[in-house]
Amino acid sequence: MPAAHVTLADVLGAAAPDATGALWRLDGAARQLDANVVRLRPGGGGDAYVEGELDVLLLVVEGHGTLHWAGEGEELAPGTLVFVPRGERRAVSAGDAGLVYVTAHRRRPGMTIRRAEPQVAAEGGEAPCLLPRVCASCGRAAEDAGALYCARCGERLEAQGSGRP
């Protein structure tokens, strides 16, 4: 995985002045973390939703706004750092000058192939070319065809018929 080194000034400087949403995302297949730099236009925001699987860390870097969660509105200003636990209904809205913030959370699990229940006939399923990428320990399919280790559990992948151990 290439090192992720970027300055916030570079991210904001490279984005069009009216660009909103995720201006930057952490890339790379073999990582355990997701991170984004998000910009909301003045007065903008998203609908409330519940993230059932992931805790999220939110750091405000520019502008002001409100984090609506746990039945309350928490004011957001540059330097505000908030831990939002999974299962909480939340929404972020920007103030009059807009809002830029960074989010970080554990990476969502990738696609997995599960074994069919004995009473259910196995129909369809994943293409056979993915089978060498499936981790024998946890069942996760590696996103990168050249991966040697499982991104979820860290076990060495045993790619049958690929010529690698």
Short mmCIF file of N, CA, C and O in Angstrom, two decimals, residues 71-122:
data_model
loop_
_atom_site.label_atom_id
_atom_site.label_comp_id
_atom_site.label_asym_id
_atom_site.label_seq_id
_atom_site.Cartn_x
_atom_site.Cartn_y
_atom_site.Cartn_z
N GLY A 71 -30.33 12.84 20.16
CA GLY A 71 -31.44 13.71 20.51
C GLY A 71 -31.06 15.16 20.73
O GLY A 71 -31.87 15.95 21.18
N GLU A 72 -29.81 15.54 20.43
CA GLU A 72 -29.36 16.90 20.66
C GLU A 72 -28.58 17.41 19.47
O GLU A 72 -28.19 16.63 18.59
N GLY A 73 -28.32 18.70 19.46
CA GLY A 73 -27.47 19.30 18.44
C GLY A 73 -26.18 19.77 19.08
O GLY A 73 -26.22 20.56 20.02
N GLU A 74 -25.06 19.29 18.58
CA GLU A 74 -23.76 19.69 19.11
C GLU A 74 -23.09 20.63 18.12
O GLU A 74 -22.94 20.29 16.95
N GLU A 75 -22.72 21.81 18.59
CA GLU A 75 -22.09 22.80 17.73
C GLU A 75 -20.72 22.31 17.30
O GLU A 75 -19.96 21.77 18.10
N LEU A 76 -20.42 22.51 16.02
CA LEU A 76 -19.13 22.12 15.46
C LEU A 76 -18.37 23.36 15.03
O LEU A 76 -18.93 24.23 14.36
N ALA A 77 -17.10 23.43 15.44
CA ALA A 77 -16.22 24.53 15.08
C ALA A 77 -14.84 23.95 14.81
O ALA A 77 -14.56 22.81 15.21
N PRO A 78 -13.96 24.69 14.13
CA PRO A 78 -12.62 24.16 13.87
C PRO A 78 -11.96 23.65 15.15
O PRO A 78 -11.99 24.32 16.18
N GLY A 79 -11.43 22.45 15.06
CA GLY A 79 -10.78 21.82 16.21
C GLY A 79 -11.69 20.91 17.00
O GLY A 79 -11.22 20.17 17.87
N THR A 80 -12.99 20.94 16.75
CA THR A 80 -13.92 20.05 17.47
C THR A 80 -13.67 18.62 17.02
O THR A 80 -13.64 18.32 15.83
N LEU A 81 -13.49 17.74 17.98
CA LEU A 81 -13.26 16.32 17.74
C LEU A 81 -14.37 15.56 18.44
O LEU A 81 -14.57 15.72 19.64
N VAL A 82 -15.12 14.76 17.68
CA VAL A 82 -16.28 14.06 18.23
C VAL A 82 -16.19 12.58 17.90
O VAL A 82 -15.95 12.21 16.74
N PHE A 83 -16.39 11.74 18.89
CA PHE A 83 -16.52 10.30 18.69
C PHE A 83 -18.01 9.99 18.65
O PHE A 83 -18.74 10.29 19.59
N VAL A 84 -18.48 9.44 17.53
CA VAL A 84 -19.89 9.09 17.38
C VAL A 84 -19.99 7.56 17.35
O VAL A 84 -19.53 6.92 16.40
N PRO A 85 -20.56 6.96 18.40
CA PRO A 85 -20.63 5.50 18.44
C PRO A 85 -21.64 4.93 17.45
O PRO A 85 -22.61 5.59 17.09
N ARG A 86 -21.37 3.72 17.00
CA ARG A 86 -22.30 3.04 16.08
C ARG A 86 -23.65 2.91 16.76
O ARG A 86 -23.76 2.89 17.98
N GLY A 87 -24.66 2.86 15.93
CA GLY A 87 -26.02 2.72 16.45
C GLY A 87 -26.71 4.03 16.76
O GLY A 87 -27.90 4.05 17.06
N GLU A 88 -25.99 5.15 16.71
CA GLU A 88 -26.59 6.46 16.99
C GLU A 88 -27.15 7.07 15.71
O GLU A 88 -26.48 7.07 14.68
N ARG A 89 -28.33 7.61 15.78
CA ARG A 89 -28.90 8.35 14.65
C ARG A 89 -28.17 9.68 14.59
O ARG A 89 -28.04 10.35 15.60
N ARG A 90 -27.69 10.07 13.38
CA ARG A 90 -26.87 11.27 13.27
C ARG A 90 -27.10 11.98 11.96
O ARG A 90 -27.50 11.37 10.98
N ALA A 91 -26.79 13.26 11.96
CA ALA A 91 -26.80 14.08 10.75
C ALA A 91 -25.86 15.26 11.00
O ALA A 91 -25.74 15.73 12.13
N VAL A 92 -25.21 15.71 9.95
CA VAL A 92 -24.32 16.87 10.04
C VAL A 92 -24.90 17.95 9.13
O VAL A 92 -25.28 17.68 7.99
N SER A 93 -24.94 19.18 9.65
CA SER A 93 -25.37 20.31 8.83
C SER A 93 -24.35 21.42 8.96
O SER A 93 -23.74 21.60 10.01
N ALA A 94 -24.17 22.17 7.87
CA ALA A 94 -23.19 23.25 7.83
C ALA A 94 -23.84 24.57 8.22
O ALA A 94 -25.03 24.78 8.00
N GLY A 95 -23.02 25.47 8.76
CA GLY A 95 -23.47 26.81 9.08
C GLY A 95 -23.42 27.70 7.86
O GLY A 95 -23.28 27.23 6.72
N ASP A 96 -23.47 29.01 8.09
CA ASP A 96 -23.53 29.99 7.01
C ASP A 96 -22.29 30.02 6.12
O ASP A 96 -22.36 30.46 4.98
N ALA A 97 -21.14 29.60 6.64
CA ALA A 97 -19.90 29.64 5.86
C ALA A 97 -19.51 28.27 5.32
O ALA A 97 -18.45 28.11 4.74
N GLY A 98 -20.34 27.27 5.53
CA GLY A 98 -20.00 25.92 5.11
C GLY A 98 -19.24 25.19 6.19
O GLY A 98 -19.02 25.71 7.28
N LEU A 99 -18.83 23.96 5.87
CA LEU A 99 -18.16 23.12 6.86
C LEU A 99 -17.24 22.15 6.15
O LEU A 99 -17.62 21.57 5.12
N VAL A 100 -16.04 21.97 6.68
CA VAL A 100 -15.10 20.96 6.20
C VAL A 100 -14.70 20.13 7.39
O VAL A 100 -14.31 20.68 8.43
N TYR A 101 -14.80 18.81 7.25
CA TYR A 101 -14.43 17.93 8.35
C TYR A 101 -13.79 16.65 7.83
O TYR A 101 -13.92 16.30 6.66
N VAL A 102 -13.08 15.99 8.72
CA VAL A 102 -12.43 14.72 8.42
C VAL A 102 -13.17 13.65 9.21
O VAL A 102 -13.49 13.84 10.38
N THR A 103 -13.46 12.52 8.55
CA THR A 103 -14.02 11.38 9.26
C THR A 103 -13.03 10.22 9.17
O THR A 103 -12.30 10.09 8.19
N ALA A 104 -13.02 9.42 10.20
CA ALA A 104 -12.18 8.21 10.21
C ALA A 104 -12.94 7.11 10.93
O ALA A 104 -13.61 7.35 11.94
N HIS A 105 -12.89 5.92 10.34
CA HIS A 105 -13.53 4.76 10.96
C HIS A 105 -12.89 3.50 10.42
O HIS A 105 -12.18 3.53 9.41
N ARG A 106 -13.15 2.41 11.10
CA ARG A 106 -12.67 1.11 10.63
C ARG A 106 -13.24 0.88 9.24
O ARG A 106 -14.37 1.24 8.93
N ARG A 107 -12.44 0.27 8.41
CA ARG A 107 -12.89 0.00 7.05
C ARG A 107 -14.04 -1.01 7.07
O ARG A 107 -14.04 -1.96 7.84
N ARG A 108 -15.00 -0.76 6.22
CA ARG A 108 -16.12 -1.71 6.12
C ARG A 108 -15.60 -3.04 5.61
O ARG A 108 -14.76 -3.08 4.71
N PRO A 109 -16.12 -4.12 6.15
CA PRO A 109 -15.71 -5.43 5.63
C PRO A 109 -16.04 -5.54 4.15
O PRO A 109 -17.06 -5.02 3.71
N GLY A 110 -15.17 -6.18 3.42
CA GLY A 110 -15.40 -6.38 2.00
C GLY A 110 -16.37 -7.52 1.75
O GLY A 110 -16.94 -8.11 2.67
N MET A 111 -16.52 -7.84 0.51
CA MET A 111 -17.42 -8.90 0.10
C MET A 111 -16.93 -10.23 0.69
O MET A 111 -15.74 -10.51 0.71
N THR A 112 -17.83 -11.03 1.17
CA THR A 112 -17.48 -12.36 1.65
C THR A 112 -18.32 -13.39 0.92
O THR A 112 -19.42 -13.10 0.47
N ILE A 113 -17.78 -14.57 0.82
CA ILE A 113 -18.51 -15.68 0.23
C ILE A 113 -18.87 -16.62 1.36
O ILE A 113 -18.00 -17.09 2.10
N ARG A 114 -20.12 -16.86 1.53
CA ARG A 114 -20.57 -17.72 2.61
C ARG A 114 -20.96 -19.08 2.04
O ARG A 114 -21.43 -19.19 0.92
N ARG A 115 -20.79 -20.07 2.85
CA ARG A 115 -21.18 -21.42 2.44
C ARG A 115 -22.71 -21.53 2.47
O ARG A 115 -23.36 -20.99 3.34
N ALA A 116 -23.27 -22.23 1.51
CA ALA A 116 -24.72 -22.40 1.46
C ALA A 116 -25.16 -23.32 2.58
O ALA A 116 -24.46 -24.25 2.96
N GLU A 117 -26.33 -23.04 3.13
CA GLU A 117 -26.91 -23.92 4.14
C GLU A 117 -27.22 -25.27 3.51
O GLU A 117 -27.63 -25.32 2.34
N PRO A 118 -27.07 -26.37 4.23
CA PRO A 118 -27.29 -27.69 3.65
C PRO A 118 -28.67 -27.86 3.03
O PRO A 118 -28.81 -28.52 2.01
N GLN A 119 -29.71 -27.25 3.61
CA GLN A 119 -31.05 -27.45 3.09
C GLN A 119 -31.35 -26.55 1.89
O GLN A 119 -32.37 -26.70 1.25
N VAL A 120 -30.46 -25.62 1.58
CA VAL A 120 -30.68 -24.71 0.46
C VAL A 120 -29.80 -25.13 -0.70
O VAL A 120 -28.61 -25.34 -0.56
N ALA A 121 -30.40 -25.27 -1.86
CA ALA A 121 -29.63 -25.63 -3.04
C ALA A 121 -28.74 -24.45 -3.41
O ALA A 121 -29.17 -23.30 -3.41
N ALA A 122 -27.49 -24.72 -3.71
CA ALA A 122 -26.54 -23.67 -4.09
C ALA A 122 -26.77 -23.31 -5.56
O ALA A 122 -26.60 -24.14 -6.43
#
